[in-house]
Tab-separated table of C-alpha atoms and ligand atoms in Angstrom:
chain	number	residue	atom	x	y	z
A	1	MET	CA	-53.385	87.583	118.423
A	2	LYS	CA	-51.783	90.355	116.756
A	3	ASN	CA	-48.958	89.273	113.639
A	4	GLU	CA	-46.621	92.256	112.635
A	5	LYS	CA	-45.234	92.511	110.064
A	6	TRP	CA	-42.995	95.000	107.121
A	7	VAL	CA	-44.209	95.460	104.058
A	8	LEU	CA	-43.615	97.362	101.016
A	9	LYS	CA	-44.635	101.347	101.364
A	10	GLN	CA	-43.147	102.939	98.017
A	11	ARG	CA	-40.835	101.817	95.437
A	12	PRO	CA	-37.228	102.912	95.860
A	13	MET	CA	-35.476	105.626	94.371
A	14	GLY	CA	-32.146	104.235	94.418
A	15	LYS	CA	-31.598	103.086	97.877
A	16	PRO	CA	-33.733	102.069	99.801
A	17	ASN	CA	-35.214	104.909	102.311
A	18	ILE	CA	-36.244	102.819	105.994
A	19	GLU	CA	-38.348	106.411	106.899
A	20	SER	CA	-39.735	106.402	103.133
A	21	ASP	CA	-40.036	102.788	101.910
A	22	PHE	CA	-41.195	100.154	104.420
A	23	GLU	CA	-44.168	100.641	107.128
A	24	LYS	CA	-44.679	98.495	110.136
A	25	ILE	CA	-47.817	96.850	109.959
A	26	SER	CA	-50.608	95.162	112.066
A	27	GLU	CA	-53.295	92.622	111.849
A	28	GLU	CA	-55.143	89.641	113.578
A	29	VAL	CA	-54.056	86.089	112.706
A	30	ARG	CA	-56.935	83.604	111.595
A	31	LYS	CA	-57.416	80.618	113.127
A	32	ILE	CA	-56.188	78.162	111.001
A	33	GLU	CA	-57.763	74.923	109.606
A	34	TYR	CA	-57.307	71.116	109.115
A	35	GLY	CA	-54.217	70.700	107.091
A	36	GLU	CA	-52.764	74.289	108.193
A	37	ILE	CA	-50.676	75.152	111.314
A	38	LEU	CA	-49.949	78.048	112.393
A	39	VAL	CA	-46.165	79.233	112.762
A	40	GLU	CA	-44.720	81.907	114.909
A	41	THR	CA	-41.382	83.649	112.730
A	42	GLN	CA	-37.484	83.015	114.840
A	43	TYR	CA	-34.997	84.442	112.723
A	44	LEU	CA	-34.865	86.063	109.473
A	45	SER	CA	-32.404	85.734	106.905
A	46	LEU	CA	-31.733	88.787	105.354
A	47	ASP	CA	-29.703	88.815	101.598
A	48	PRO	CA	-29.424	91.600	98.829
A	49	TYR	CA	-31.762	89.779	96.487
A	50	MET	CA	-34.696	91.285	98.314
A	51	ARG	CA	-33.351	94.728	96.880
A	52	GLY	CA	-34.511	93.435	93.386
A	53	ARG	CA	-38.294	92.207	94.547
A	54	MET	CA	-39.010	96.705	95.857
A	55	ASN	CA	-38.627	97.153	92.158
A	56	ALA	CA	-41.304	96.978	89.296
A	57	GLY	CA	-40.083	94.966	85.607
A	58	PRO	CA	-39.289	92.362	84.751
A	59	SER	CA	-36.218	90.411	86.762
A	60	TYR	CA	-36.465	86.206	86.952
A	61	ALA	CA	-39.314	86.733	90.734
A	62	SER	CA	-42.155	88.621	90.814
A	63	PRO	CA	-41.671	91.939	92.952
A	64	VAL	CA	-42.767	92.506	96.087
A	65	GLU	CA	-46.768	94.238	95.058
A	66	ILE	CA	-47.125	97.831	97.062
A	67	GLY	CA	-48.521	96.737	100.543
A	68	GLY	CA	-46.689	93.888	100.698
A	69	VAL	CA	-44.734	91.685	102.831
A	70	MET	CA	-41.317	91.972	102.306
A	71	GLU	CA	-40.287	89.108	101.061
A	72	GLY	CA	-37.568	86.408	102.675
A	73	GLU	CA	-36.851	82.367	104.324
A	74	VAL	CA	-37.632	82.362	107.609
A	75	ILE	CA	-36.965	79.661	111.057
A	76	ALA	CA	-39.881	79.245	111.718
A	77	LYS	CA	-41.839	77.399	114.746
A	78	VAL	CA	-44.712	76.119	114.651
A	79	ILE	CA	-47.017	76.585	117.765
A	80	GLU	CA	-50.643	75.308	116.697
A	81	SER	CA	-51.182	71.931	113.927
A	82	LYS	CA	-54.262	70.478	111.928
A	83	SER	CA	-51.606	69.364	110.246
A	84	ARG	CA	-50.515	66.242	109.943
A	85	LEU	CA	-47.556	66.423	108.503
A	86	TYR	CA	-46.309	68.676	111.230
A	87	GLN	CA	-46.360	68.987	115.013
A	88	LYS	CA	-46.236	71.377	117.949
A	89	GLY	CA	-42.777	72.496	118.550
A	90	ASP	CA	-41.301	71.461	115.257
A	91	MET	CA	-38.372	73.756	113.112
A	92	VAL	CA	-38.466	75.032	109.888
A	93	ASN	CA	-37.893	77.153	106.763
A	94	ALA	CA	-40.317	79.158	105.758
A	95	LYS	CA	-40.881	81.483	102.179
A	96	ILE	CA	-42.870	84.263	104.130
A	97	GLY	CA	-40.786	87.078	104.428
A	98	TRP	CA	-40.554	90.023	106.906
A	99	GLN	CA	-42.884	89.373	109.337
A	100	LYS	CA	-43.636	87.339	113.469
A	101	TYR	CA	-46.730	84.904	112.574
A	102	GLU	CA	-48.292	82.912	109.140
A	103	VAL	CA	-50.690	80.203	108.802
A	104	LEU	CA	-49.334	77.425	106.081
A	105	TYR	CA	-51.250	74.746	104.307
A	106	GLU	CA	-49.631	71.416	105.146
A	107	ASN	CA	-48.468	71.636	101.749
A	108	GLU	CA	-48.218	74.186	100.888
A	109	PRO	CA	-43.845	73.905	98.605
A	110	SER	CA	-41.880	77.380	100.608
A	111	ILE	CA	-42.276	75.281	103.987
A	112	SER	CA	-40.056	72.066	104.765
A	113	LYS	CA	-38.586	71.170	107.873
A	114	ILE	CA	-35.262	71.647	109.745
A	115	ASN	CA	-32.803	69.272	108.882
A	116	THR	CA	-29.173	71.254	109.268
A	117	PRO	CA	-27.343	68.213	111.655
A	118	LYS	CA	-27.817	68.466	115.467
A	119	ASP	CA	-24.238	69.640	116.635
A	120	LEU	CA	-24.883	72.820	114.206
A	121	PRO	CA	-26.493	76.175	114.138
A	122	ILE	CA	-29.784	76.452	113.477
A	123	THR	CA	-29.439	79.799	112.248
A	124	TYR	CA	-26.971	77.803	109.388
A	125	SER	CA	-29.456	76.402	107.348
A	126	LEU	CA	-30.743	80.035	106.421
A	127	GLY	CA	-26.456	80.288	104.964
A	128	ILE	CA	-24.672	78.810	105.010
A	129	LEU	CA	-25.912	75.000	105.093
A	130	GLY	CA	-29.239	77.354	102.778
A	131	MET	CA	-30.096	79.781	99.607
A	132	PRO	CA	-26.468	81.217	99.625
A	133	GLY	CA	-24.356	78.046	100.413
A	134	ARG	CA	-25.702	76.434	97.953
A	135	THR	CA	-25.162	79.378	95.787
A	136	ALA	CA	-21.384	79.550	96.432
A	137	HIS	CA	-21.366	75.687	95.923
A	138	LEU	CA	-23.803	75.677	92.665
A	139	GLY	CA	-21.880	78.164	90.723
A	140	TYR	CA	-18.413	77.330	92.219
A	141	PHE	CA	-18.715	73.902	91.095
A	142	GLU	CA	-21.182	74.364	88.286
A	143	ILE	CA	-20.441	77.151	86.331
A	144	LEU	CA	-17.426	77.790	86.263
A	145	LYS	CA	-15.478	74.067	86.662
A	146	PRO	CA	-11.992	74.482	88.079
A	147	LYS	CA	-9.198	72.864	87.325
A	148	PRO	CA	-6.991	72.104	90.594
A	149	GLY	CA	-4.137	74.881	90.751
A	150	GLU	CA	-6.452	77.700	89.094
A	151	THR	CA	-6.550	80.950	90.316
A	152	ILE	CA	-9.802	82.785	91.397
A	153	VAL	CA	-10.850	86.207	92.575
A	154	VAL	CA	-13.667	85.768	93.976
A	155	SER	CA	-15.484	89.891	95.484
A	156	ALA	CA	-18.297	90.310	97.974
A	157	ALA	CA	-15.427	88.507	99.206
A	158	SER	CA	-16.356	87.996	102.663
A	159	GLY	CA	-19.949	87.463	102.906
A	160	ALA	CA	-22.591	84.608	103.310
A	161	VAL	CA	-21.815	83.188	99.293
A	162	GLY	CA	-17.643	85.837	98.323
A	163	SER	CA	-16.290	82.957	101.776
A	164	ILE	CA	-17.695	79.591	101.248
A	165	VAL	CA	-16.386	80.135	97.549
A	166	GLY	CA	-13.273	81.385	98.377
A	167	GLN	CA	-12.625	78.220	101.119
A	168	LEU	CA	-13.920	75.369	98.431
A	169	ALA	CA	-11.497	77.156	95.774
A	170	LYS	CA	-8.296	76.179	98.296
A	171	LEU	CA	-9.990	73.084	99.854
A	172	MET	CA	-9.174	72.184	95.706
A	173	GLY	CA	-6.066	73.377	95.046
A	174	CYS	CA	-6.549	77.276	93.228
A	175	ARG	CA	-4.454	80.159	93.632
A	176	VAL	CA	-7.187	82.852	95.751
A	177	ILE	CA	-7.718	86.191	95.478
A	178	GLY	CA	-10.152	88.139	98.041
A	179	ILE	CA	-11.564	91.711	97.161
A	180	VAL	CA	-13.678	94.001	100.262
A	181	GLY	CA	-14.854	96.377	101.291
A	182	SER	CA	-12.367	96.739	105.004
A	183	ASP	CA	-9.068	95.697	106.240
A	184	LYS	CA	-11.382	93.638	109.040
A	185	LYS	CA	-11.872	91.965	106.314
A	186	VAL	CA	-8.909	91.485	104.605
A	187	ASN	CA	-7.331	89.989	107.517
A	188	TYR	CA	-9.860	87.760	107.761
A	189	CYS	CA	-9.436	87.027	104.205
A	190	LYS	CA	-6.283	85.819	104.382
A	191	ASN	CA	-5.638	84.512	108.061
A	192	GLU	CA	-9.125	82.430	108.766
A	193	LEU	CA	-9.603	81.147	106.093
A	194	ASN	CA	-6.421	81.383	104.644
A	195	PHE	CA	-6.858	84.002	100.584
A	196	ASP	CA	-3.544	83.693	98.849
A	197	TYR	CA	-4.392	87.900	99.077
A	198	CYS	CA	-6.876	89.719	99.706
A	199	PHE	CA	-7.461	93.960	98.575
A	200	ASN	CA	-9.886	96.020	100.141
A	201	TYR	CA	-10.854	98.005	96.935
A	202	ASN	CA	-11.921	101.089	99.276
A	203	THR	CA	-8.357	101.747	100.284
A	204	GLN	CA	-6.098	99.811	97.115
A	205	ASP	CA	-6.472	100.304	93.670
A	206	ILE	CA	-7.931	96.740	92.501
A	207	ASP	CA	-6.576	97.074	88.723
A	208	SER	CA	-2.887	97.869	89.084
A	209	GLU	CA	-2.920	95.414	92.404
A	210	LEU	CA	-3.905	92.413	90.199
A	211	GLY	CA	-1.700	93.664	87.548
A	212	LYS	CA	1.013	93.479	90.367
A	213	LEU	CA	0.358	89.686	90.780
A	214	GLY	CA	1.139	88.959	86.842
A	215	GLU	CA	-0.535	88.903	83.334
A	216	ASN	CA	-3.374	87.845	82.296
A	217	PHE	CA	-3.372	85.252	84.907
A	218	ILE	CA	-7.271	85.029	86.585
A	219	ASN	CA	-8.535	81.954	85.424
A	220	MET	CA	-12.464	81.967	86.950
A	221	TYR	CA	-14.022	85.209	88.494
A	222	PHE	CA	-16.812	84.544	91.140
A	223	ASP	CA	-18.606	87.929	90.460
A	224	ASN	CA	-21.107	88.954	93.732
A	225	VAL	CA	-20.810	92.982	92.998
A	226	GLY	CA	-20.196	93.490	89.172
A	227	GLY	CA	-19.141	97.520	87.998
A	228	GLU	CA	-16.207	99.367	88.393
A	229	ILE	CA	-14.615	96.194	90.240
A	230	SER	CA	-15.432	93.916	88.159
A	231	ASP	CA	-14.243	96.149	85.168
A	232	ALA	CA	-10.364	96.369	86.833
A	233	VAL	CA	-10.775	92.128	88.000
A	234	LEU	CA	-11.641	91.609	83.531
A	235	ASN	CA	-8.617	93.489	82.912
A	236	HIS	CA	-6.086	90.614	83.666
A	237	ILE	CA	-8.273	87.864	82.836
A	238	ALA	CA	-5.993	84.259	81.147
A	239	LEU	CA	-7.278	82.617	78.057
A	240	PHE	CA	-10.093	80.788	78.409
A	241	SER	CA	-11.042	82.302	81.646
A	242	ARG	CA	-14.350	81.312	82.957
A	243	THR	CA	-16.656	83.913	84.635
A	244	ALA	CA	-19.639	83.839	87.376
A	245	VAL	CA	-21.887	85.905	87.725
A	246	CYS	CA	-23.803	85.312	91.032
A	247	GLY	CA	-24.612	88.827	91.894
A	248	GLN	CA	-24.516	92.678	91.174
A	249	ILE	CA	-25.082	94.206	94.600
A	250	ALA	CA	-23.007	97.046	94.098
A	251	ILE	CA	-25.309	98.543	90.487
A	252	TYR	CA	-28.578	97.094	92.927
A	253	ASN	CA	-30.114	100.812	94.208
A	254	SER	CA	-28.773	102.408	90.160
A	255	PRO	CA	-32.464	104.358	88.807
A	256	THR	CA	-30.485	103.094	85.726
A	257	PRO	CA	-27.043	101.115	84.994
A	258	PRO	CA	-24.538	102.614	84.836
A	259	MET	CA	-21.970	102.521	81.421
A	260	GLY	CA	-19.209	100.847	82.295
A	261	PRO	CA	-16.572	99.547	79.606
A	262	ARG	CA	-17.783	96.443	76.591
A	263	VAL	CA	-16.873	93.687	77.655
A	264	ALA	CA	-17.454	91.733	74.645
A	265	ARG	CA	-13.959	92.705	73.341
A	266	THR	CA	-11.908	91.300	76.185
A	267	LEU	CA	-14.382	87.221	75.976
A	268	LEU	CA	-13.146	87.199	72.406
A	269	THR	CA	-9.319	88.106	72.816
A	270	LYS	CA	-9.542	86.232	75.159
A	271	GLN	CA	-11.765	82.952	74.254
A	272	SER	CA	-13.719	83.793	78.199
A	273	THR	CA	-17.031	82.674	79.348
A	274	MET	CA	-18.669	84.797	81.207
A	275	GLN	CA	-22.317	83.455	82.952
A	276	GLY	CA	-24.422	84.604	84.988
A	277	PHE	CA	-26.804	81.643	86.959
A	278	ILE	CA	-30.018	81.893	89.548
A	279	VAL	CA	-29.354	79.812	92.339
A	280	PHE	CA	-32.940	78.279	91.523
A	281	ASN	CA	-31.969	76.099	88.648
A	282	PHE	CA	-30.081	74.336	90.071
A	283	ALA	CA	-32.203	72.441	93.094
A	284	HIS	CA	-31.823	69.001	91.730
A	285	LYS	CA	-28.229	69.500	93.105
A	286	TYR	CA	-28.586	70.942	96.121
A	287	GLU	CA	-28.666	67.869	98.369
A	288	GLU	CA	-24.860	66.786	97.083
A	289	ALA	CA	-23.799	70.531	97.598
A	290	ILE	CA	-25.623	70.770	101.431
A	291	SER	CA	-24.055	67.083	102.394
A	292	ASP	CA	-20.852	68.288	101.291
A	293	LEU	CA	-20.635	71.429	102.635
A	294	SER	CA	-22.318	70.179	106.011
A	295	ASN	CA	-18.903	67.237	105.518
A	296	TRP	CA	-16.620	69.888	105.498
A	297	ILE	CA	-17.749	72.241	107.999
A	298	LYS	CA	-17.618	69.195	111.035
A	299	GLU	CA	-13.821	67.878	109.563
A	300	GLY	CA	-13.692	72.001	109.775
A	301	LYS	CA	-12.750	72.225	106.438
A	302	ILE	CA	-14.023	75.167	106.219
A	303	VAL	CA	-15.351	77.903	108.849
A	304	TYR	CA	-18.751	79.789	108.680
A	305	LYS	CA	-19.373	83.694	110.426
A	306	GLU	CA	-23.173	84.417	111.154
A	307	ASP	CA	-23.288	88.277	111.462
A	308	ILE	CA	-26.580	88.915	114.190
A	309	ASN	CA	-28.661	91.096	115.081
A	310	GLU	CA	-31.166	91.464	116.903
A	311	GLY	CA	-34.982	93.217	117.705
A	312	PHE	CA	-38.167	92.482	115.078
A	313	ASN	CA	-38.130	96.557	114.364
A	314	ASN	CA	-34.705	96.394	113.254
A	315	ILE	CA	-35.365	94.930	110.742
A	316	PRO	CA	-34.814	97.639	107.301
A	317	LEU	CA	-32.579	98.909	109.623
A	318	ASN	CA	-30.513	95.887	109.153
A	319	PHE	CA	-31.423	95.625	105.882
A	320	MET	CA	-29.157	99.153	104.958
A	321	LYS	CA	-26.207	97.007	105.932
A	322	LEU	CA	-26.346	94.777	103.112
A	323	PHE	CA	-25.244	97.269	101.051
A	324	GLU	CA	-23.563	99.777	102.899
A	325	SER	CA	-21.102	97.129	104.217
A	326	GLU	CA	-21.573	96.540	107.577
A	327	ASN	CA	-22.748	93.087	107.609
A	328	PHE	CA	-19.661	90.935	108.397
A	329	GLY	CA	-20.566	87.791	107.564
A	330	LYS	CA	-23.774	86.651	107.135
A	331	LEU	CA	-27.089	88.627	107.535
A	332	VAL	CA	-29.461	87.493	109.797
A	333	VAL	CA	-31.691	88.727	112.280
A	334	ASP	CA	-33.064	86.844	115.909
A	335	VAL	CA	-37.014	88.217	115.257
A	336	ARG	CA	-37.580	87.139	118.550
A	337	SER	CA	-36.760	90.456	120.984
B	1	LIG	N1	-27.262	84.615	91.069
B	1	LIG	C1	-28.045	83.437	92.403
B	1	LIG	O1	-28.870	82.499	92.569
B	1	LIG	C2	-27.216	84.612	93.886
B	1	LIG	C3	-27.518	83.793	94.891
B	1	LIG	C4	-27.254	84.467	96.929
B	1	LIG	C5	-27.385	85.552	96.683
B	1	LIG	N2	-26.198	86.009	95.351
B	1	LIG	C6	-25.533	87.166	95.100
B	1	LIG	O2	-24.486	87.076	95.549
B	1	LIG	C7	-23.983	88.362	96.248
B	1	LIG	C8	-23.281	88.417	97.658
B	1	LIG	O3	-24.161	87.475	98.373
B	1	LIG	P1	-24.556	87.760	100.188
B	1	LIG	O4	-25.162	87.256	100.632
B	1	LIG	O5	-22.756	86.388	99.847
B	1	LIG	O6	-24.602	89.226	100.568
B	1	LIG	P2	-22.392	89.362	101.138
B	1	LIG	O7	-20.807	88.813	100.804
B	1	LIG	O8	-22.977	88.213	102.755
B	1	LIG	O9	-23.456	90.705	102.460
B	1	LIG	C9	-23.337	91.486	100.451
B	1	LIG	C10	-21.888	92.246	100.753
B	1	LIG	O10	-22.401	93.229	98.898
B	1	LIG	C11	-20.709	93.978	99.772
B	1	LIG	N3	-20.799	94.907	98.910
B	1	LIG	C12	-22.075	96.269	98.873
B	1	LIG	N4	-22.694	97.187	98.033
B	1	LIG	C13	-21.222	97.027	97.533
B	1	LIG	C14	-21.331	97.961	96.632
B	1	LIG	N5	-21.685	99.011	96.544
B	1	LIG	N6	-19.646	97.448	95.826
B	1	LIG	C15	-19.129	96.341	96.372
B	1	LIG	N7	-19.198	95.985	97.490
B	1	LIG	C16	-20.550	96.351	98.175
B	1	LIG	C17	-20.322	94.032	100.939
B	1	LIG	O11	-19.214	93.902	101.008
B	1	LIG	P3	-17.512	94.250	101.037
B	1	LIG	O12	-17.474	95.093	102.745
B	1	LIG	O13	-16.574	92.978	101.151
B	1	LIG	O14	-17.530	95.735	99.921
B	1	LIG	C18	-21.158	93.315	101.356
B	1	LIG	O15	-21.125	93.107	102.962
B	1	LIG	C19	-24.953	89.363	96.245
B	1	LIG	O16	-24.759	89.780	94.530
B	1	LIG	C20	-25.974	88.577	96.048
B	1	LIG	O17	-27.216	89.213	95.626
B	1	LIG	C21	-27.282	85.405	93.594
């Protein structure tokens, strides 16, 4: 049996180039031994953090090696088993990256049986009931510590993480202002997610739009993007505001970090905090987060949008959608075709 996998051919300078930075290679799948399983990928989650893994240098996780398979979490089917823990036909989440098959030892910590409720799509285990959902829940409750009636700004507000944060804030009685990159996404945030306001940073001046809503009025900022959008938001923070730095996608493709305003004086005068966080440090809270999110979806209190694309060969092309504002909802690839 042949495996196919997408490997990192070279480290990108700036925005990844599909032709020169990725390579699809094929190799034999080895036979499984006692205690092992062979899994076949069904769906691959594509996430912004993968761009960071393409860079060398220090980060919170090791980079993908040149020639190494691109990192990522998948939904896979067990197609052969010599394990007492997994049977043929079991569906699992596994961090096996951008590839079709993998042999795994049964106690590999990155595999787990999928326990998504039967009435919800299995792909939710890569999104709202997986890493992005946990990030939204834990970033919102643990880092921002919201109070009813407060105002929150969420950037990348229609995306996998942002759309959940904004809806959690509405559920908790907060006023929500979203920032997105298209009018289609503005309409979605206002009409489907019930955000109070939403602005398109490509056609509107975020600094002046926020200025029209009041002075020093933003109690919480859930920052998914960084860059100039965050510079504009921070001009309007309230006394004792909290900013959760979740992501900086606006600068992930910058070869050198761009210089922006120095925010320390704003934080000082507004006696405000800014805290970065990585979801993996909240593993002890995962169960609680997933249980809340699962209940709220089933009760119709939260809606969730997926952007499912087809084709193993199209993985790099789809990955780039994250950086071109082209994904609309949680980006997933159905790799069975
Ligand atoms: N800290 C953690 O543990 C953790 C965990 C998961 C995710 N994250 C971070 O959370 C953020 C959102 O991730 P996600 O999975 O929910 O992705 P997503 O929002 O579903 O997709 C990425 C979105 O980012 C926006 N974007 C892309 N380039 C941009 C730019 N130059 N300026 C402004 N916006 C830009 C686009 O939305 P628009 O069309 O609205 O521009 C794009 O659709 C990312 O920064 C990610 O790295 C962090």
